[in-house]
Coordinates of C-alpha atoms and ligand atoms in Angstrom, one line a residue:
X1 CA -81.1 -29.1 -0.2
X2 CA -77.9 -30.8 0.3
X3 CA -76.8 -33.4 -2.7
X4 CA -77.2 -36.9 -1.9
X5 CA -76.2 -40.4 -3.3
X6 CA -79.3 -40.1 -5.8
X7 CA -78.9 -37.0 -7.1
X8 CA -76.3 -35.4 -9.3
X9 CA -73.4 -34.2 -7.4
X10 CA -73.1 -30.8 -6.9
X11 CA -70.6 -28.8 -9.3
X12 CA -66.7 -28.9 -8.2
X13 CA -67.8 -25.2 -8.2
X14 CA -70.4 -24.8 -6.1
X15 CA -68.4 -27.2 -3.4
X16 CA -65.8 -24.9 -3.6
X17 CA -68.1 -22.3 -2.5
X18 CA -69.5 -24.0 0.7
X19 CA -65.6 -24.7 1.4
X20 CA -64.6 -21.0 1.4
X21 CA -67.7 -20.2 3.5
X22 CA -67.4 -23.0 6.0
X23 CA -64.5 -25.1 6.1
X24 CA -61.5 -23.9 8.1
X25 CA -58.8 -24.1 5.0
X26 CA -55.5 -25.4 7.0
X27 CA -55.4 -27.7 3.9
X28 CA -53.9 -26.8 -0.1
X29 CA -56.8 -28.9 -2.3
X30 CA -56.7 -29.2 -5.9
X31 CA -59.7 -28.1 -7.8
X32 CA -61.3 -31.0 -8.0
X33 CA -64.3 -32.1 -5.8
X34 CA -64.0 -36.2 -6.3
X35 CA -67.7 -38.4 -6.3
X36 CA -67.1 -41.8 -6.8
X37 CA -64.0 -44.7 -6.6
X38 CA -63.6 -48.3 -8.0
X39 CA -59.8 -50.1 -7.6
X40 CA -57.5 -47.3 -8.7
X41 CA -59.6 -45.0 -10.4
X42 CA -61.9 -42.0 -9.1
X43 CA -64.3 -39.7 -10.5
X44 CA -64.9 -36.1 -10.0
X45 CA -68.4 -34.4 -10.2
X46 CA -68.1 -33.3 -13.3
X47 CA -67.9 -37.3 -14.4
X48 CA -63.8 -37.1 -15.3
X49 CA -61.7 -40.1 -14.7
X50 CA -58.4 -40.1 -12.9
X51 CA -56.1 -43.2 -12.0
X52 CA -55.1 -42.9 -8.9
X53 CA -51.7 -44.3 -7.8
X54 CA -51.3 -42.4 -4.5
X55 CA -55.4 -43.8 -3.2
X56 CA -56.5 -42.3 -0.2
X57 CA -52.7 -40.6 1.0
X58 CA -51.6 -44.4 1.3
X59 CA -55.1 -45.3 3.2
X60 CA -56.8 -47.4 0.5
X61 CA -54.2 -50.0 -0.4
X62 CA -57.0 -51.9 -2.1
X63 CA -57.9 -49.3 -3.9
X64 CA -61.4 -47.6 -3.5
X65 CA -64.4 -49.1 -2.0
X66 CA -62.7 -52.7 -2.2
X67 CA -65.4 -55.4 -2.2
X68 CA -65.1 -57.0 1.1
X69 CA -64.2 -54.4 3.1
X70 CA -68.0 -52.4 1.7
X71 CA -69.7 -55.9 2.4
X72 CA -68.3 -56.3 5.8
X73 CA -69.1 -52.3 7.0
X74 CA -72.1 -52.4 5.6
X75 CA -73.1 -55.7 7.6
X76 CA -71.5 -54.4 10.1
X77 CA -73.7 -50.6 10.1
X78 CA -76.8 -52.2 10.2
X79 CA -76.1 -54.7 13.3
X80 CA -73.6 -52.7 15.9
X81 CA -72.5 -49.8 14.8
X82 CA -70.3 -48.6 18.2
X83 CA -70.3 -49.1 21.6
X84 CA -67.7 -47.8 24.0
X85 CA -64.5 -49.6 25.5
X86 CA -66.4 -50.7 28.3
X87 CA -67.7 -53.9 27.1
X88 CA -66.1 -56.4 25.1
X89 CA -66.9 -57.1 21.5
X90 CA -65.5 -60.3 19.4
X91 CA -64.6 -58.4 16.7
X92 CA -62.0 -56.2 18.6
X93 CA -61.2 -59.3 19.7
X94 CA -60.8 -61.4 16.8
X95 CA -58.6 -57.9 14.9
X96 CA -56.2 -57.9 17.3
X97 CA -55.6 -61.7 17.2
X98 CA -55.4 -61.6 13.4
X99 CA -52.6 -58.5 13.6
X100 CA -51.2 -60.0 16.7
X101 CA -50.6 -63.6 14.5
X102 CA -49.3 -61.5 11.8
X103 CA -46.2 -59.3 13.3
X104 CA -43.2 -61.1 14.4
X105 CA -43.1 -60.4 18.1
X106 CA -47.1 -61.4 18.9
X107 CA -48.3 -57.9 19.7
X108 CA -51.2 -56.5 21.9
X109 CA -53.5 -54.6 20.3
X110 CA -54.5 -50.8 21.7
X111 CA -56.9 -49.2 19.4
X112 CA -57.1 -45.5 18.1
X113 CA -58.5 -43.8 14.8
X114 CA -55.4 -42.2 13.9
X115 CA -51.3 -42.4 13.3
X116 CA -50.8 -39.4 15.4
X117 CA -52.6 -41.5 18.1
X118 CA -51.4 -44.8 17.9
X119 CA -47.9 -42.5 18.1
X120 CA -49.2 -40.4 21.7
X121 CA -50.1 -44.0 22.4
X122 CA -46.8 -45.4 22.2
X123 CA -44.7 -42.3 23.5
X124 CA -47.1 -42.6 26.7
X125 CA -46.3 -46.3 27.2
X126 CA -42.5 -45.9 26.5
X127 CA -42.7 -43.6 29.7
X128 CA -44.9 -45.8 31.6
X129 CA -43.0 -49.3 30.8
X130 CA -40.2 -47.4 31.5
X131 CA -38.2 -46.7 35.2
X132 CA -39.4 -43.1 36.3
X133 CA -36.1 -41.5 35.6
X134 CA -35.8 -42.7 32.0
X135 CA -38.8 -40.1 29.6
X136 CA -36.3 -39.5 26.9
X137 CA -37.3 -40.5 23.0
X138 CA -35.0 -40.3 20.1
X139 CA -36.6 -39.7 17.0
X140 CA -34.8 -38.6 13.5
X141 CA -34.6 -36.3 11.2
X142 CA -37.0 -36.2 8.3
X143 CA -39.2 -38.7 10.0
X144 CA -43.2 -37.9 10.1
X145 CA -45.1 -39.1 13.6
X146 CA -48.5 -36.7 13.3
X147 CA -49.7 -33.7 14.1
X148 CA -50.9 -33.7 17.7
X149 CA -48.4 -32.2 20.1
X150 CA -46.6 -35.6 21.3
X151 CA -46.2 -36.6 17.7
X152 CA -45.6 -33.4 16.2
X153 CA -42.7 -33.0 18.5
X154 CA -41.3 -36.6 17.9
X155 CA -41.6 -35.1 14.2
X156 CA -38.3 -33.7 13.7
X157 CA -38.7 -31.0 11.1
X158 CA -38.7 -27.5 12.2
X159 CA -40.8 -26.6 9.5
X160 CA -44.0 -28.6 11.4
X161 CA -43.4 -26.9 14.9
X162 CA -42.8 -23.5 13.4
X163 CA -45.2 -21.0 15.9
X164 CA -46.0 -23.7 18.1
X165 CA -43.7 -24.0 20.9
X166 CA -43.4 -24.7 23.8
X167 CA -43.3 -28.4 22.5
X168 CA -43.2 -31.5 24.5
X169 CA -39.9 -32.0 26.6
X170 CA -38.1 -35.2 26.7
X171 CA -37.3 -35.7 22.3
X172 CA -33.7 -35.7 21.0
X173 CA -33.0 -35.5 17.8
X174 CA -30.7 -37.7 15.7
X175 CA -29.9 -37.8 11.7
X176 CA -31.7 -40.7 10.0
X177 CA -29.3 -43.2 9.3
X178 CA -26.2 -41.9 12.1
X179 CA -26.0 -45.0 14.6
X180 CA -22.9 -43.3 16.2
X181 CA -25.6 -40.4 16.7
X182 CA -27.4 -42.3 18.2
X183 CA -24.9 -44.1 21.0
X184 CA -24.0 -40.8 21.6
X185 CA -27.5 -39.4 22.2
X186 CA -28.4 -42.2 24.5
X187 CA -28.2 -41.6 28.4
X188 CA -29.6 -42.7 31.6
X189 CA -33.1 -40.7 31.0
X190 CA -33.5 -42.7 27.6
X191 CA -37.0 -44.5 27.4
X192 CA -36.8 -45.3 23.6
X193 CA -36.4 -45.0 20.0
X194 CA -38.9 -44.5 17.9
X195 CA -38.9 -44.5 13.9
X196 CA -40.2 -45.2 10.4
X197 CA -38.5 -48.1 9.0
X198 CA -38.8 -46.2 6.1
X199 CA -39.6 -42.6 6.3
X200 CA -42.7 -41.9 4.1
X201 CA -43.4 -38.4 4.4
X202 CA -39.5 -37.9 4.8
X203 CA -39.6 -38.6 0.7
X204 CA -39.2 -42.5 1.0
X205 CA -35.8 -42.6 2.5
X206 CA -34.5 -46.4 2.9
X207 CA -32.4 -46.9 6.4
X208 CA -28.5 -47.8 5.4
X209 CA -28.0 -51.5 5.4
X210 CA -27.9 -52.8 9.0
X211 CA -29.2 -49.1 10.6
X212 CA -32.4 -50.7 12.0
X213 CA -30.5 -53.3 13.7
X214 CA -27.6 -52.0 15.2
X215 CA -30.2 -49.7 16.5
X216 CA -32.0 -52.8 17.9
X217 CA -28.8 -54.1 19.5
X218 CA -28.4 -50.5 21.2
X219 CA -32.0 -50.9 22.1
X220 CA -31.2 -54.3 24.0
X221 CA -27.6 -53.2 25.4
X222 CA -29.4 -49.8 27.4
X223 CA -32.6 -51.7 28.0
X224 CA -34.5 -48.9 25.6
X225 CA -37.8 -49.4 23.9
X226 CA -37.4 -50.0 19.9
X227 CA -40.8 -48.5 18.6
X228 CA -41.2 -48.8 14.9
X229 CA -43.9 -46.0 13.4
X230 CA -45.5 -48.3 10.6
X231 CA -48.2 -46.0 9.9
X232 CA -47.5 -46.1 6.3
X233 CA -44.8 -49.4 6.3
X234 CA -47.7 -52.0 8.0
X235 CA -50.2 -54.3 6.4
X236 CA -48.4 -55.0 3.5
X237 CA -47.3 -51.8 1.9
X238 CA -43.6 -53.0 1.9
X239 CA -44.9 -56.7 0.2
X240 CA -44.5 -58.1 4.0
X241 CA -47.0 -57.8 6.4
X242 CA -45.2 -55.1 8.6
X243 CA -41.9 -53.3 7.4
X244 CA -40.2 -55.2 10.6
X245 CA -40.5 -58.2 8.8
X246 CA -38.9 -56.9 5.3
X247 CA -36.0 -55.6 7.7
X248 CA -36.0 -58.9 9.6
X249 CA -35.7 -56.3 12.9
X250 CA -38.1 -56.8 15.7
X251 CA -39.6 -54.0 17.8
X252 CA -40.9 -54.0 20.9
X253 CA -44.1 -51.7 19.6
X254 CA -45.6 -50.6 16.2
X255 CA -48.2 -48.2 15.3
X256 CA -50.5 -49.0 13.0
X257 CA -53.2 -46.6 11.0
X258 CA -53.2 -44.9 7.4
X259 CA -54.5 -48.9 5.4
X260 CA -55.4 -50.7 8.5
X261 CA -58.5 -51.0 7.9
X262 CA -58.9 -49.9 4.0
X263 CA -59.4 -46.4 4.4
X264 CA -62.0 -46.3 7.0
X265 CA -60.5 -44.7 9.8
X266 CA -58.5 -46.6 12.5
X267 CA -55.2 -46.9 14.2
X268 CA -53.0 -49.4 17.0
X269 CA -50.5 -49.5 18.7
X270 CA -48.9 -53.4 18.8
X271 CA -47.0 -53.5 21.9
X272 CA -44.5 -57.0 23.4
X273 CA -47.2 -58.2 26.1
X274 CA -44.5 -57.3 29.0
X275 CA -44.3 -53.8 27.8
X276 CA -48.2 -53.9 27.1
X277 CA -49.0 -54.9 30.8
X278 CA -48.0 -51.1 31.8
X279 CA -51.2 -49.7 30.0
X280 CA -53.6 -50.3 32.7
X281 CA -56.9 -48.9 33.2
X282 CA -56.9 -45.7 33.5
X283 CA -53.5 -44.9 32.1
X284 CA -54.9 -44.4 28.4
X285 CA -58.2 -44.8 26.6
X286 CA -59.9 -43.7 23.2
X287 CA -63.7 -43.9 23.1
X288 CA -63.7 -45.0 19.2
X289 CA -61.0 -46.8 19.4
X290 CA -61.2 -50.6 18.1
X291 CA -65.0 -49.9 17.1
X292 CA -67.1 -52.3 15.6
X293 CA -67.3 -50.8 12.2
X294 CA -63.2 -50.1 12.6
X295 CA -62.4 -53.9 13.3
X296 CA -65.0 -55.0 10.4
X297 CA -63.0 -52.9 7.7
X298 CA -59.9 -53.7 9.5
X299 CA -60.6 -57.9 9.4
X300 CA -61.8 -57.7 5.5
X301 CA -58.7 -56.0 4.6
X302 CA -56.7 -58.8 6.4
X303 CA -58.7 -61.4 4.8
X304 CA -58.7 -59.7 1.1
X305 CA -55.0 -59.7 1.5
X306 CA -55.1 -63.4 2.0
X307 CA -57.8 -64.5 -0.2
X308 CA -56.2 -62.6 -3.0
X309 CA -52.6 -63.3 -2.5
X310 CA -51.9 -59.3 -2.3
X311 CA -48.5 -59.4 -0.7
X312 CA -47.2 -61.8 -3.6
X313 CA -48.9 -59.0 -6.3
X314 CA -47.4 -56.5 -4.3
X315 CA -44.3 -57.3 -5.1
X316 CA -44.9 -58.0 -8.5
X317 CA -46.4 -54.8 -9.1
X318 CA -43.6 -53.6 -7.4
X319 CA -41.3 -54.5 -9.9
X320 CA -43.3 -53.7 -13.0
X321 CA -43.4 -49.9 -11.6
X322 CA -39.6 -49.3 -10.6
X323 CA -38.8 -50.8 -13.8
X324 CA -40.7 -48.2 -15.5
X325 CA -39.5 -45.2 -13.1
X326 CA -35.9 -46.9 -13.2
X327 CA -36.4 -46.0 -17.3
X328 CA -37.4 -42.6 -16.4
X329 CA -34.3 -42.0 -14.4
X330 CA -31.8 -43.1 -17.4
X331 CA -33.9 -41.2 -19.9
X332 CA -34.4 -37.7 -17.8
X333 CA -31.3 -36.0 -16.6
X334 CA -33.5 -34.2 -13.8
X335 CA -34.5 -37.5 -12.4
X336 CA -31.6 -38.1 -9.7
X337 CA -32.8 -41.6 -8.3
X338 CA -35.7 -44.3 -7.8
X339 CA -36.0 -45.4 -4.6
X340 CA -38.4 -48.4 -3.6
X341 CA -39.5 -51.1 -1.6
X342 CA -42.9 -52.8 -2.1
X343 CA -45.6 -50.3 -3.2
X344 CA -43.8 -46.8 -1.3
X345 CA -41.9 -45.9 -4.6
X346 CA -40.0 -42.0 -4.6
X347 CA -38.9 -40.6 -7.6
X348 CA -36.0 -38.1 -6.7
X349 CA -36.0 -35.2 -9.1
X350 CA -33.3 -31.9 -9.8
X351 CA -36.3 -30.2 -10.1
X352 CA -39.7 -29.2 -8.2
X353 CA -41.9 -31.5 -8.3
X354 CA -45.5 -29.9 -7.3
X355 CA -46.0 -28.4 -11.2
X356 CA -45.4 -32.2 -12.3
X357 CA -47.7 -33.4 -9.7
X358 CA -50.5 -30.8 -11.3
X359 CA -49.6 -31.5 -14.9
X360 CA -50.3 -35.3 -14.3
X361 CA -53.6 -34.6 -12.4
X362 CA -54.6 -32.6 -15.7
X363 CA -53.7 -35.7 -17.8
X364 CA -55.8 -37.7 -15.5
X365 CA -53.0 -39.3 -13.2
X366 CA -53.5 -38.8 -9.3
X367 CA -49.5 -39.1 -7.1
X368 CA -48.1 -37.0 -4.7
X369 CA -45.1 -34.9 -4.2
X370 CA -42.7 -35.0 -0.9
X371 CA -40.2 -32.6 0.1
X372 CA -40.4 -30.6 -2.7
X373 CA -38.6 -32.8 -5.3
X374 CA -39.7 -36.4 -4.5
X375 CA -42.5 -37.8 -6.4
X376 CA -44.3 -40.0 -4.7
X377 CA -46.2 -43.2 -5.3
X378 CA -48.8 -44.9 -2.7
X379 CA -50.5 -47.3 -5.5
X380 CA -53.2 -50.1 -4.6
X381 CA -52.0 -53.7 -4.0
X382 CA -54.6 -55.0 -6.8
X383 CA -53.8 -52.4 -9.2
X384 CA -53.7 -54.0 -12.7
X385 CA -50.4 -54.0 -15.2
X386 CA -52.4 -51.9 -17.1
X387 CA -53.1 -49.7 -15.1
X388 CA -49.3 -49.4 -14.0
X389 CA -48.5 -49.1 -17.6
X390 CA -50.6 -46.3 -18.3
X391 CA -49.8 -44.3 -15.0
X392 CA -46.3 -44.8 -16.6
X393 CA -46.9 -43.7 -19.6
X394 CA -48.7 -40.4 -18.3
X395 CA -46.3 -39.4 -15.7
X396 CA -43.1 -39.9 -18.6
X397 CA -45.0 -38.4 -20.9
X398 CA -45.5 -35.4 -18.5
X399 CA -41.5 -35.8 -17.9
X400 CA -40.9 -35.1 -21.6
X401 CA -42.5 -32.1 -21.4
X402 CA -40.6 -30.6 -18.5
X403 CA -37.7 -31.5 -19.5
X404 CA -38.3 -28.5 -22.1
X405 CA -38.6 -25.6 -19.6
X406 CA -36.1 -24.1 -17.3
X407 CA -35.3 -26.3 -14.3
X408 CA -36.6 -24.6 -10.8
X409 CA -34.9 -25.3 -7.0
Ligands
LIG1 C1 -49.6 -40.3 8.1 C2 -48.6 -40.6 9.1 C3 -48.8 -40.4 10.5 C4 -50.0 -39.6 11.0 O1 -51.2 -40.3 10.8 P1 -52.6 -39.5 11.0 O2 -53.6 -40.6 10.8 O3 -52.7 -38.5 9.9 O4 -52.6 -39.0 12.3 C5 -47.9 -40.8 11.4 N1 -46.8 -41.5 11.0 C6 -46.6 -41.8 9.7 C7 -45.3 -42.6 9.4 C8 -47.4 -41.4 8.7 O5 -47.2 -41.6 7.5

């Protein structure tokens, strides 16, 4: 008998078992098989408590099982759980005016589940909006797009598309941050340009001041699509609604997934109505996209945001957290740098970070580590000073400690 809700979960053990027998294992998991969240803490099945300040891989920016978001699927489950694209429903409807309303440039909403395919949706409507001849993206180095084969290719790290070629034609490749790169990678067969306002994945690398919008005006002089991958940037990470806003640089499209709707899965792509008119029927489609349960999650995170005042505690917690980090950095002489904006926070170390990582999960502190050396934080807008003060606490204490042993890398 399998374990449900009312029994007692199985061991971390004995799910470890039916993993190795049956799940394909493409992904490295800690030890730890988790039960139960509430805010920014979890619990594993053997009834230990972690706070988590990386919830969900930047999914649940209200933390785990927020309130309204539970009420609102669960309503939703028990009246209309999906029906395909072929009909209309008013809460697909209602989402995409209430994202629309939000962005700076009144986008049109396609749905999806995922980042990857709000990013295939994106790179297909650059080519279609787009005069034949121009099917050229530029993408950067370090970014993160996804792992299906448009947005793997728009991924430009080698380590991602190692064994897997022949890869999409039609990507060029330009160093994050190199706007002379750029006007010289541009040509007649250039559709677009397509980035993370801030790469995520990339280790939380900030754009030089004025990147995003030179690249905006070299959007406008050569007629290119600007396409802004706000997969982990949108609804509200940055302490704005979208990361366009905190740049004050407007797209012409965004993707949207990762805390759209709260950690249920969803995606979109916002697109400029001109450039959206080129998706026509036919051209694209995703039979769960925008479903019913999707737009409930995804209109209770909106509201909770508002009702709470989320993007105001954002940056407040914000603050409270760098600060702390900031302290780390002048007390550590491994820590190289803090870099920050809203609630994506990177601690640059000298040092590898993974062993941190699993030193603070030990301790009871759940964050994530980036390129090897950046130390990554993803934490809920409503988590608590406490709780900031503790996860602190934890990960310097942890700090101390390494700062004993022989640095790695
Ligand atoms: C996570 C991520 C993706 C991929 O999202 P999936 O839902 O895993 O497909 C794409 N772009 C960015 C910036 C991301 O952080």
């Amino acid at each position: 008998m399998p374990a449900s809700t009312d029994t007692a979960p199985l061991s971390t053990d004995a799910t470890i078992e039916l993993f190795d027998d049956y799940v394909i294992a493409n992904y490295r998991r800690f030890p730890v098989s988790l039960v139960r969240g509430e805010g920014s803490r979890v619990w594993d099945s053997e009834g230990r408590e972690y706070l988590d300040l990386f919830p969900g891989w930047g999914c649940n920016l209200l933390g785990h099982c927020p309130p309204r978001v539970v009420e609102a699927v669960q309503r939703q489950a028990a009246t209309l759980i999906h029906v395909p694209n072929t009909w209309y429903t008013e809460q697909q409807g209602r989402w995409a005016e209430m994202l629309s309303t939000r962005t700076a440039f009144g986008g049109q909403a396609f749905f999806c589940n995922s980042g990857t395919e709000a990013n295939e949706a994106a790179i297909k409507l650059a080519r279609l909006a787009t005069p034949p001849e121009r099917y050229k993206i530029i993408t950067f180095t370090g970014g993160f797009h996804g792992r299906t084969l448009g947005s793997l290719t728009a991924t430009a790290q080698p380590k991602y598309h190692e064994g897997l070629g022949p890869l999409v034609a039609g990507f060029t490749y330009c160093p994050f941050g190199d706007i002379e790169a750029v006007r010289a990678a541009v040509d007649e067969s250039t559709a677009a340009i397509l980035l993370e306002p801030i790469q995520g994945e990339g280790g939380v690398r900030i754009p030089p001041e004025g990147f995003l919008a030179e690249l905006r005006e070299i959007a406008d002089q050569n007629e290119l699509l600007l396409i802004f991958d706000e997969v982990q940037t949108g609804c509200g990470r940055t302490g704005q609604w979208f990361g366009h806003q905190y740049f004050n640089v407007t797209p012409d499209i965004i993707t949207l997934a990762k805390s759209l709707c709260a950690g249920v899965a969803g995606g979109a792509m916002l697109a400029r109505p001109e450039v959206a008119t080129s998706l026509r029927p036919g051209t694209h489609a995703a039979t769960f996209g925008g479903n019913p349960i999707a737009a409930a999650a995804g209109i209770a995170m909106i509201e909770t945001i508002e009702a709470e005042g989320l993007l105001e505690r954002a940056q407040q917690i914000s603050q409270r957290l760098v600060e702390g980090l900031q302290a780390m950095a002048e007390q550590f002489e491994f820590v190289r740098e803090v870099r920050a904006v809203g609630l994506m926070l990177g601690l640059e170390l000298e040092i590898e970070g993974s062993s941190i990582v699993e030193e603070c999960m030990r301790q009871g502190l759940l964050l994530n580590c980036t390129q090897q050396t950046t130390l990554r934080l993803l934490p809920a807008m409503n988590l608590s000073d406490e709780e900031a003060d503790r996860g602190l606490e934890i990960l310097r204490g942890v700090l101390e400690r390494a700062e004993g042993e022989p640095a790695e890398v």
